[in-house]
Amino acid sequence: MQLNDQSLLKTEAYINGQWVSGIDTLKVTNPANGQLLAQIASVSAEQTQQAIAAAEVAQTLWAKRPAKERADILRAWYNLIMINQEDLAIIMTMEQGKVLAESRGEIAYAASFIEWFAEEARRVYGDVMALPQSDRRGVVIKQPVGVVAAITPWNFPSAMITRKAGPALAVGCAIVVKPASETPLSALALAELADRAGLPAGLLNVVTGSSREIGAVLTQSPVVRKLTFTGSTPVGKLLLKQCADTVKKVSMELGGNAPLIVFDDADLDKAVLGAAASKYRNSGQTCICTNRILVQDTIYDAFVAKFKAEVESYKIGNGLESDSTHGPVVTAKAARDIDAMVQQALDAGADAITGGGIDDQGECFYQPTVLTDVTTDMRVFREEIFGPVAPIFKFSTEAEAIAMANDTEFGLASYIYTRDIGRVWRVSEAIEYGMVGVNEVAITSDVIPFGGVKESGMGREGSKYGVEDYIETKYICMGGLDD
């Protein structure tokens, strides 16, 4: 791996400010070609406990530091991330597969959360309340929740860490991060930069290894007072159950099944480009990807023709190659799982008008696929595809579109294309999602509250609301004021 700064390529876990070996190792490979990139430390349950203990000690001192001091260190971390953007992007592309342009974008996106929460660190305010009794006042203060555990996914291996570590550290918490085993190198590089920025030892720990073993320690520890998780709904439900015994504060950003609704008064060209950009970003491996494209029947054929032409302009390949528009999916198993959904749809009567299988470039490459003649009883309607497959459904009326959009247990992101302002409000309020993009699919940034409803999770990340999940509200009654 050719980097400007080779010292960013770390293979050991980061505990209490030290790089430590594990009891075993895990292999990290490049999904584009199967190349072995590194063997990283796989830590034990005991080492995970050591990380929690270090975080507990460091957090007490960190919480006492002025908010401005915490903000200054976070700002230094942000600057270092941006200075090393290219190296971090190369690391990400090689271990995750996304094209380099997307990786660069994610690094900037990841850094933006550190910048944003560095600024929010100084804006955690309380209240003074007039109580019914004249001789007392009520004071409400905000305090850090304590030690935070974060379990993060492979599809956005940098941004999903900073979106959690940023607010946690800003308000005075310490954090133990368990990154996905497919993409630990990005997490470890961020830890190296945090260390260079002057973040005190113990405040950010990165434990790599067995998700089952490490996760059990994090959820069972009474010292860990909050768990934040981004990943699948089944795993999120399991973690919620495991956290129940210690009644932890939790935030969950789980699966999605995003509809993109195109009404017949929409700007068709913009709708096509928006739907394609949303569906095929990161080769379809994002939780807010368009999963179901719902098109009004009067414009269905015109939309499908334009959409097919757009998708057929894509070139899949190694993410480091400049002419690649889309990279591989993360593993061969992921590609097989995607293909199983496509084949089920084809067997049930759907038509793959482009793509429809694993590409001959390699076992991790799945062809950008467009499915028509799909029905609502197929898996591609019911389940999150998490790959470059776009099923396009017909609807006739606004009410039917709303019903189809809501016919899922998920409720993360959704999208609408229409020029009718009345319809914008009616549909945005009627569909059961935490986020709605109207004539726009690029809806995320550090300033917005990211999160879903129903089985897509709880809590919000980013924005001014993003610190709330990392603080406790304490009421203090101040009496005897008339004496």
Coordinates of C-alpha atoms in Angstrom, one line a residue:
M1 CA 0.0 0.0 0.0
Q2 CA 1.8 3.1 -1.2
L3 CA 1.1 6.0 1.2
N4 CA 2.7 9.4 1.7
D5 CA 2.8 8.5 5.4
Q6 CA 3.3 4.8 5.9
S7 CA 3.0 5.2 9.7
L8 CA -0.8 5.6 9.2
L9 CA -1.0 1.9 8.3
K10 CA -1.5 0.3 11.8
T11 CA -2.0 -3.3 12.5
E12 CA -2.2 -3.3 16.3
A13 CA -5.1 -2.4 18.5
Y14 CA -5.1 1.0 20.3
I15 CA -5.7 0.8 24.0
N16 CA -4.9 3.5 26.6
G17 CA -2.7 5.4 24.1
Q18 CA -0.6 2.4 23.3
W19 CA -0.5 0.1 20.2
V20 CA -0.9 -3.4 21.5
S21 CA -0.8 -6.9 19.9
G22 CA -3.8 -9.3 20.4
I23 CA -4.1 -12.9 21.2
D24 CA -4.5 -13.7 17.5
T25 CA -4.7 -12.0 14.1
L26 CA -7.4 -11.2 11.5
K27 CA -6.7 -10.9 7.8
V28 CA -7.7 -7.8 5.9
T29 CA -8.0 -8.3 2.1
N30 CA -8.7 -6.1 -0.9
P31 CA -12.2 -7.0 -2.3
A32 CA -11.1 -5.9 -5.8
N33 CA -8.4 -8.6 -6.1
G34 CA -8.3 -10.7 -3.0
Q35 CA -4.8 -9.3 -2.1
L36 CA -3.9 -9.6 1.6
L37 CA -3.4 -6.1 2.9
A38 CA -2.6 -6.7 6.6
Q39 CA -3.0 -9.0 9.5
I40 CA -4.3 -7.1 12.4
A41 CA -4.5 -7.7 16.1
S42 CA -7.5 -9.7 17.4
V43 CA -7.8 -8.7 21.1
S44 CA -9.1 -10.8 23.9
A45 CA -12.0 -10.1 26.3
E46 CA -9.5 -9.2 28.9
Q47 CA -7.9 -6.6 26.7
T48 CA -11.3 -5.1 25.9
Q49 CA -11.9 -4.8 29.7
Q50 CA -8.5 -3.0 29.9
A51 CA -9.7 -0.5 27.2
I52 CA -12.9 0.1 29.2
A53 CA -11.0 0.6 32.4
A54 CA -8.6 3.1 30.7
A55 CA -11.6 4.9 29.3
E56 CA -13.2 5.2 32.7
V57 CA -10.1 6.8 34.2
A58 CA -9.5 9.1 31.3
Q59 CA -13.1 10.2 31.1
T60 CA -13.2 11.6 34.6
L61 CA -10.4 14.0 33.9
W62 CA -11.5 14.8 30.4
A63 CA -15.0 15.9 31.6
K64 CA -13.4 18.4 34.0
R65 CA -11.5 20.2 31.3
P66 CA -13.0 23.3 29.9
A67 CA -15.1 22.8 26.8
K68 CA -12.8 25.1 24.8
E69 CA -9.8 22.8 25.5
R70 CA -11.7 19.8 24.3
A71 CA -12.8 21.8 21.2
D72 CA -9.2 22.8 20.4
I73 CA -8.0 19.2 20.5
L74 CA -10.9 18.1 18.3
R75 CA -10.1 20.9 15.9
A76 CA -6.5 19.7 15.7
W77 CA -7.8 16.2 14.9
Y78 CA -10.0 17.6 12.2
N79 CA -7.0 19.4 10.6
L80 CA -4.9 16.3 10.6
I81 CA -7.6 14.2 9.0
M82 CA -7.9 16.7 6.1
I83 CA -4.1 17.0 5.7
N84 CA -4.0 13.2 5.3
Q85 CA -7.1 12.9 3.3
E86 CA -5.5 11.2 0.3
D87 CA -3.7 8.5 2.4
L88 CA -6.9 7.8 4.4
A89 CA -8.8 7.5 1.1
I90 CA -6.3 5.0 -0.3
I91 CA -6.6 2.9 2.8
M92 CA -10.3 3.0 2.6
T93 CA -10.5 2.1 -1.1
M94 CA -8.1 -0.8 -0.7
E95 CA -9.9 -2.4 2.3
Q96 CA -13.5 -1.5 1.5
G97 CA -13.6 -1.3 -2.3
K98 CA -15.3 2.0 -3.1
V99 CA -13.8 4.1 -5.8
L100 CA -11.2 6.6 -4.7
A101 CA -13.4 9.7 -5.4
E102 CA -16.0 8.3 -3.0
S103 CA -13.4 7.5 -0.4
R104 CA -12.0 11.1 -0.6
G105 CA -15.6 12.3 -0.2
E106 CA -16.1 10.1 2.8
I107 CA -12.9 11.4 4.5
A108 CA -14.1 15.0 4.2
Y109 CA -17.5 13.9 5.4
A110 CA -15.9 12.1 8.4
A111 CA -13.8 15.1 9.2
S112 CA -16.8 17.4 9.1
F113 CA -18.3 15.7 12.2
I114 CA -15.1 16.4 14.2
E115 CA -15.2 20.0 13.1
W116 CA -18.9 20.4 13.9
F117 CA -18.8 18.8 17.3
A118 CA -15.6 20.7 18.2
E119 CA -17.8 23.8 17.8
E120 CA -20.8 22.2 19.6
A121 CA -18.6 21.3 22.6
R122 CA -19.0 24.9 23.8
R123 CA -22.7 25.0 23.3
V124 CA -24.0 22.5 25.8
Y125 CA -26.4 24.6 27.8
G126 CA -28.6 24.1 30.9
D127 CA -31.6 26.0 32.3
V128 CA -32.8 27.9 35.3
M129 CA -36.4 27.3 36.2
A130 CA -38.8 29.3 38.4
L131 CA -40.3 26.8 40.9
P132 CA -43.7 27.0 42.6
Q133 CA -42.0 27.9 45.8
S134 CA -40.6 31.5 46.1
D135 CA -37.5 30.4 48.2
R136 CA -36.0 28.0 45.7
R137 CA -34.9 27.7 42.1
G138 CA -34.5 24.8 39.8
V139 CA -31.2 24.3 37.9
V140 CA -30.8 21.9 35.0
I141 CA -27.3 21.0 34.0
K142 CA -26.0 18.7 31.3
Q143 CA -23.3 16.1 32.1
P144 CA -21.5 13.5 30.0
V145 CA -23.0 10.1 30.1
G146 CA -19.6 8.5 30.8
V147 CA -17.9 5.7 28.9
V148 CA -19.3 5.1 25.4
A149 CA -19.0 1.9 23.3
A150 CA -19.3 2.3 19.6
I151 CA -19.8 -0.6 17.1
T152 CA -19.3 0.6 13.6
P153 CA -19.9 -0.9 10.1
W154 CA -17.7 -1.5 7.1
N155 CA -19.6 0.5 4.4
F156 CA -18.5 3.9 5.8
P157 CA -15.5 2.9 8.0
S158 CA -14.4 6.4 8.8
A159 CA -17.5 8.5 8.9
M160 CA -19.4 6.1 11.2
I161 CA -16.7 6.5 13.7
T162 CA -16.3 10.2 13.7
R163 CA -20.1 10.7 13.8
K164 CA -20.0 8.9 17.2
A165 CA -16.6 9.9 18.6
G166 CA -17.1 13.5 17.7
P167 CA -20.1 14.2 20.0
A168 CA -18.9 11.8 22.7
L169 CA -15.5 13.5 23.1
A170 CA -17.0 17.0 22.7
V171 CA -19.2 16.7 25.7
G172 CA -16.7 15.0 27.9
C173 CA -17.1 11.2 27.3
A174 CA -14.5 8.6 26.5
I175 CA -15.1 6.0 23.8
V176 CA -14.2 2.4 23.0
V177 CA -14.6 1.7 19.3
K178 CA -15.1 -1.8 17.8
P179 CA -14.7 -1.3 14.0
A180 CA -15.9 -3.9 11.5
S181 CA -13.4 -6.7 10.9
E182 CA -13.5 -6.1 7.1
T183 CA -12.3 -2.5 7.5
P184 CA -10.2 -1.9 10.6
L185 CA -7.4 -0.1 9.0
S186 CA -9.4 3.1 8.6
A187 CA -10.3 3.1 12.2
L188 CA -6.7 2.6 13.3
A189 CA -5.4 5.4 11.1
L190 CA -8.0 7.7 12.7
A191 CA -6.7 6.7 16.1
E192 CA -3.1 7.5 15.1
L193 CA -4.2 11.0 14.0
A194 CA -6.1 11.5 17.2
D195 CA -3.0 10.7 19.1
R196 CA -1.0 13.2 17.1
A197 CA -3.7 15.8 17.8
G198 CA -3.0 15.5 21.5
L199 CA -6.1 13.5 22.6
P200 CA -5.2 12.2 26.0
A201 CA -4.6 8.4 26.4
G202 CA -7.6 6.3 27.2
L203 CA -10.2 8.6 25.7
L204 CA -10.3 6.9 22.3
N205 CA -9.6 3.2 22.2
V206 CA -9.9 0.9 19.1
V207 CA -10.4 -2.8 19.8
T208 CA -10.2 -5.1 16.8
G209 CA -11.1 -8.7 16.6
S210 CA -14.1 -11.0 17.2
S211 CA -17.4 -9.0 17.1
R212 CA -19.2 -11.6 19.3
E213 CA -16.5 -11.7 22.0
I214 CA -15.8 -7.9 22.1
G215 CA -19.5 -7.0 21.8
A216 CA -20.4 -9.2 24.7
V217 CA -17.8 -7.4 26.9
L218 CA -19.0 -4.0 25.8
T219 CA -22.7 -4.7 26.4
Q220 CA -22.3 -6.4 29.7
S221 CA -19.9 -3.9 31.3
P222 CA -21.5 -1.7 33.9
V223 CA -18.8 0.9 33.3
V224 CA -20.1 1.4 29.7
R225 CA -23.0 3.7 30.1
K226 CA -24.0 4.1 26.5
L227 CA -23.8 2.0 23.4
T228 CA -24.1 3.4 19.9
F229 CA -24.4 1.0 16.9
T230 CA -24.7 1.3 13.1
G231 CA -25.5 -1.9 11.3
S232 CA -28.2 -4.4 10.6
T233 CA -31.6 -4.5 12.4
P234 CA -31.2 -8.1 13.6
V235 CA -27.8 -7.3 15.2
G236 CA -29.2 -4.1 16.6
K237 CA -32.0 -6.0 18.3
L238 CA -29.6 -8.4 19.8
L239 CA -27.4 -5.6 21.2
L240 CA -30.5 -3.9 22.7
K241 CA -31.3 -7.1 24.5
Q242 CA -27.8 -7.4 25.8
C243 CA -27.8 -3.8 27.0
A244 CA -31.0 -4.3 28.9
D245 CA -29.4 -5.9 31.9
T246 CA -27.3 -2.8 32.7
V247 CA -30.0 -0.3 31.3
K248 CA -27.5 1.5 29.1
K249 CA -28.4 4.5 27.0
V250 CA -28.5 3.3 23.4
S251 CA -28.6 4.8 19.9
M252 CA -29.2 2.6 17.0
E253 CA -28.9 3.4 13.3
L254 CA -30.2 0.3 11.6
G255 CA -31.3 -1.1 8.3
G256 CA -33.3 0.8 5.7
N257 CA -35.6 0.1 2.7
A258 CA -35.7 3.5 1.2
P259 CA -38.4 4.3 -1.4
L260 CA -37.8 6.9 -4.1
I261 CA -41.2 8.1 -5.5
V262 CA -41.3 9.7 -8.9
F263 CA -44.6 11.4 -9.7
D264 CA -45.6 12.3 -13.3
D265 CA -45.1 16.0 -12.8
A266 CA -41.5 15.5 -11.8
D267 CA -38.5 16.7 -13.8
L268 CA -37.8 13.3 -15.3
D269 CA -34.1 13.9 -16.1
K270 CA -33.3 15.0 -12.6
A271 CA -35.3 12.1 -11.1
V272 CA -33.4 9.6 -13.2
L273 CA -30.0 11.1 -12.2
G274 CA -31.0 11.4 -8.6
A275 CA -32.4 7.8 -8.4
A276 CA -29.2 6.4 -10.0
A277 CA -26.9 8.4 -7.8
S278 CA -28.7 7.3 -4.7
K279 CA -29.1 3.6 -5.7
Y280 CA -25.6 2.9 -6.9
R281 CA -23.5 5.0 -4.5
N282 CA -20.9 2.8 -2.9
S283 CA -22.1 0.1 -5.2
G284 CA -25.5 0.1 -3.4
Q285 CA -23.9 -0.4 0.0
T286 CA -25.4 2.4 2.0
C287 CA -28.2 2.3 4.5
I288 CA -30.0 5.3 2.8
C289 CA -29.6 3.9 -0.7
T290 CA -32.7 4.0 -2.8
N291 CA -33.9 0.4 -2.4
R292 CA -37.3 0.6 -4.2
I293 CA -38.0 3.0 -7.1
L294 CA -41.7 3.8 -7.3
V295 CA -42.7 5.4 -10.6
Q296 CA -46.1 6.7 -11.6
D297 CA -47.5 4.5 -14.4
T298 CA -48.0 7.3 -16.9
I299 CA -44.2 8.0 -17.0
Y300 CA -42.9 4.5 -16.2
D301 CA -41.7 3.5 -19.6
A302 CA -39.9 6.9 -20.2
F303 CA -38.3 6.7 -16.8
V304 CA -37.1 3.1 -17.3
A305 CA -35.5 3.9 -20.7
K306 CA -33.6 6.9 -19.4
F307 CA -32.6 5.1 -16.2
K308 CA -31.3 2.0 -18.1
A309 CA -29.2 4.3 -20.3
E310 CA -27.6 6.0 -17.3
V311 CA -26.8 2.7 -15.6
E312 CA -25.2 1.2 -18.7
S313 CA -22.8 4.1 -18.8
Y314 CA -21.2 2.9 -15.5
K315 CA -17.8 1.1 -15.5
I316 CA -17.1 -1.2 -12.6
G317 CA -13.5 -2.0 -11.6
N318 CA -10.8 -1.6 -9.0
G319 CA -11.5 1.5 -7.0
L320 CA -8.0 2.8 -7.5
E321 CA -8.4 2.9 -11.3
S322 CA -9.4 6.4 -12.4
D323 CA -11.9 5.3 -15.0
S324 CA -13.9 3.1 -12.5
T325 CA -17.2 4.6 -11.6
H326 CA -18.1 1.8 -9.2
G327 CA -16.1 -0.8 -7.2
P328 CA -16.7 -4.3 -5.9
V329 CA -19.0 -5.2 -3.1
V330 CA -17.3 -5.9 0.2
T331 CA -17.0 -9.7 0.1
A332 CA -17.8 -12.6 -2.2
K333 CA -20.5 -13.7 0.3
A334 CA -22.1 -10.2 -0.1
A335 CA -22.1 -10.7 -3.9
R336 CA -23.7 -14.1 -3.6
D337 CA -26.4 -12.8 -1.2
I338 CA -27.3 -10.0 -3.7
D339 CA -27.4 -12.5 -6.5
A340 CA -29.8 -14.7 -4.6
M341 CA -32.3 -11.9 -4.3
V342 CA -32.0 -11.1 -8.0
Q343 CA -32.4 -14.7 -9.0
Q344 CA -35.5 -15.0 -6.8
A345 CA -37.0 -12.0 -8.5
L346 CA -36.2 -13.4 -12.0
D347 CA -37.6 -16.8 -11.1
A348 CA -40.8 -15.0 -10.0
G349 CA -41.2 -13.2 -13.3
A350 CA -39.0 -10.1 -13.0
D351 CA -36.9 -9.0 -16.0
A352 CA -33.3 -7.8 -15.7
I353 CA -33.1 -5.2 -18.5
T354 CA -29.4 -4.7 -17.7
G355 CA -27.0 -6.6 -15.5
G356 CA -28.3 -9.4 -13.4
G357 CA -25.3 -11.4 -12.2
I358 CA -21.8 -11.5 -10.7
D359 CA -19.3 -9.9 -13.2
D360 CA -16.4 -11.8 -14.7
Q361 CA -14.0 -9.3 -13.2
G362 CA -14.1 -11.2 -9.9
E363 CA -16.2 -12.8 -7.2
C364 CA -16.8 -9.5 -5.4
F365 CA -18.0 -7.6 -8.5
Y366 CA -21.7 -7.4 -9.0
Q367 CA -23.1 -5.9 -12.2
P368 CA -25.2 -2.7 -11.9
T369 CA -28.6 -4.2 -12.4
V370 CA -32.1 -2.8 -13.2
L371 CA -35.2 -5.0 -12.6
T372 CA -38.6 -4.4 -14.1
D373 CA -41.9 -6.3 -13.9
V374 CA -41.2 -6.6 -10.2
T375 CA -44.0 -7.1 -7.6
T376 CA -44.4 -6.3 -3.9
D377 CA -44.2 -9.9 -2.8
M378 CA -40.6 -10.3 -4.1
R379 CA -37.6 -10.1 -1.7
V380 CA -36.3 -7.0 -3.6
F381 CA -39.3 -5.1 -2.3
R382 CA -39.4 -6.5 1.2
E383 CA -35.6 -6.7 2.1
E384 CA -32.7 -4.3 2.0
I385 CA -30.7 -5.3 -1.0
F386 CA -27.4 -3.6 -0.1
G387 CA -26.0 -3.9 -3.6
P388 CA -26.2 -2.4 -7.0
V389 CA -29.6 -3.6 -7.9
A390 CA -32.6 -1.3 -8.7
P391 CA -36.1 -2.7 -8.8
I392 CA -38.6 -0.3 -10.5
F393 CA -42.2 -0.6 -9.5
K394 CA -45.4 1.1 -10.9
F395 CA -48.0 3.0 -9.0
S396 CA -51.1 4.8 -10.1
T397 CA -52.2 7.3 -7.4
E398 CA -50.6 9.3 -4.6
A399 CA -52.4 7.2 -2.0
E400 CA -51.0 4.0 -3.6
A401 CA -47.5 5.4 -3.6
I402 CA -47.7 6.3 0.1
A403 CA -49.0 2.8 1.0
M404 CA -46.2 1.1 -1.0
A405 CA -43.6 3.3 0.6
N406 CA -44.9 2.5 4.1
D407 CA -45.3 -1.2 3.5
T408 CA -42.1 -2.1 5.4
E409 CA -40.9 -2.4 8.9
F410 CA -38.1 0.1 8.1
G411 CA -38.2 3.8 8.2
L412 CA -34.8 5.5 7.6
A413 CA -34.5 7.5 4.4
S414 CA -37.0 8.3 1.6
Y415 CA -37.1 10.4 -1.5
I416 CA -39.8 12.2 -3.5
Y417 CA -39.6 13.8 -7.0
T418 CA -42.5 16.2 -7.8
R419 CA -43.1 19.8 -8.7
D420 CA -46.4 20.0 -6.7
I421 CA -45.8 21.9 -3.5
G422 CA -49.0 20.6 -1.9
R423 CA -48.0 17.0 -2.7
V424 CA -44.5 17.7 -1.2
W425 CA -46.1 18.4 2.1
R426 CA -48.8 15.7 2.0
V427 CA -46.4 12.9 1.0
S428 CA -43.5 14.1 3.3
E429 CA -45.8 14.0 6.3
A430 CA -47.6 10.8 5.4
I431 CA -44.5 8.5 4.7
E432 CA -43.1 7.0 7.8
Y433 CA -39.4 7.8 7.6
G434 CA -36.9 9.8 9.7
M435 CA -35.5 11.6 6.7
V436 CA -37.2 12.8 3.4
G437 CA -35.4 14.2 0.4
V438 CA -37.6 16.3 -1.9
N439 CA -36.2 16.5 -5.4
E440 CA -32.8 15.8 -3.9
V441 CA -30.9 12.6 -2.8
A442 CA -27.8 14.2 -1.3
I443 CA -29.5 14.8 2.0
T444 CA -26.8 14.1 4.6
S445 CA -24.2 16.4 6.2
D446 CA -22.8 17.2 9.6
V447 CA -25.6 19.7 10.2
I448 CA -28.6 17.4 9.8
P449 CA -30.2 15.0 12.3
F450 CA -29.5 11.6 10.8
G451 CA -31.7 8.7 11.9
G452 CA -34.8 6.7 11.4
V453 CA -38.1 5.4 12.9
K454 CA -39.7 2.1 13.3
E455 CA -37.2 -0.8 13.0
S456 CA -34.6 1.5 11.5
G457 CA -33.5 2.6 14.9
M458 CA -33.6 5.3 17.5
G459 CA -31.6 8.5 18.3
R460 CA -30.1 11.1 15.9
E461 CA -26.5 11.6 14.8
G462 CA -25.0 14.9 13.6
S463 CA -26.6 18.4 14.0
K464 CA -27.3 20.2 17.2
Y465 CA -29.3 17.2 18.3
G466 CA -26.3 14.9 18.0
V467 CA -24.9 15.6 21.4
E468 CA -28.2 14.7 23.2
D469 CA -27.5 11.0 23.2
Y470 CA -24.1 11.5 25.0
I471 CA -25.3 13.6 27.9
E472 CA -27.5 13.2 31.0
T473 CA -29.8 15.9 32.2
K474 CA -29.5 16.6 35.9
Y475 CA -31.9 18.6 38.0
I476 CA -30.7 20.5 41.0
C477 CA -33.1 22.2 43.5
M478 CA -31.5 25.3 45.1
G479 CA -33.5 26.0 48.3
G480 CA -33.3 28.5 51.2
L481 CA -33.0 31.5 49.0
D482 CA -35.2 33.7 51.2
D483 CA -33.0 33.2 54.3

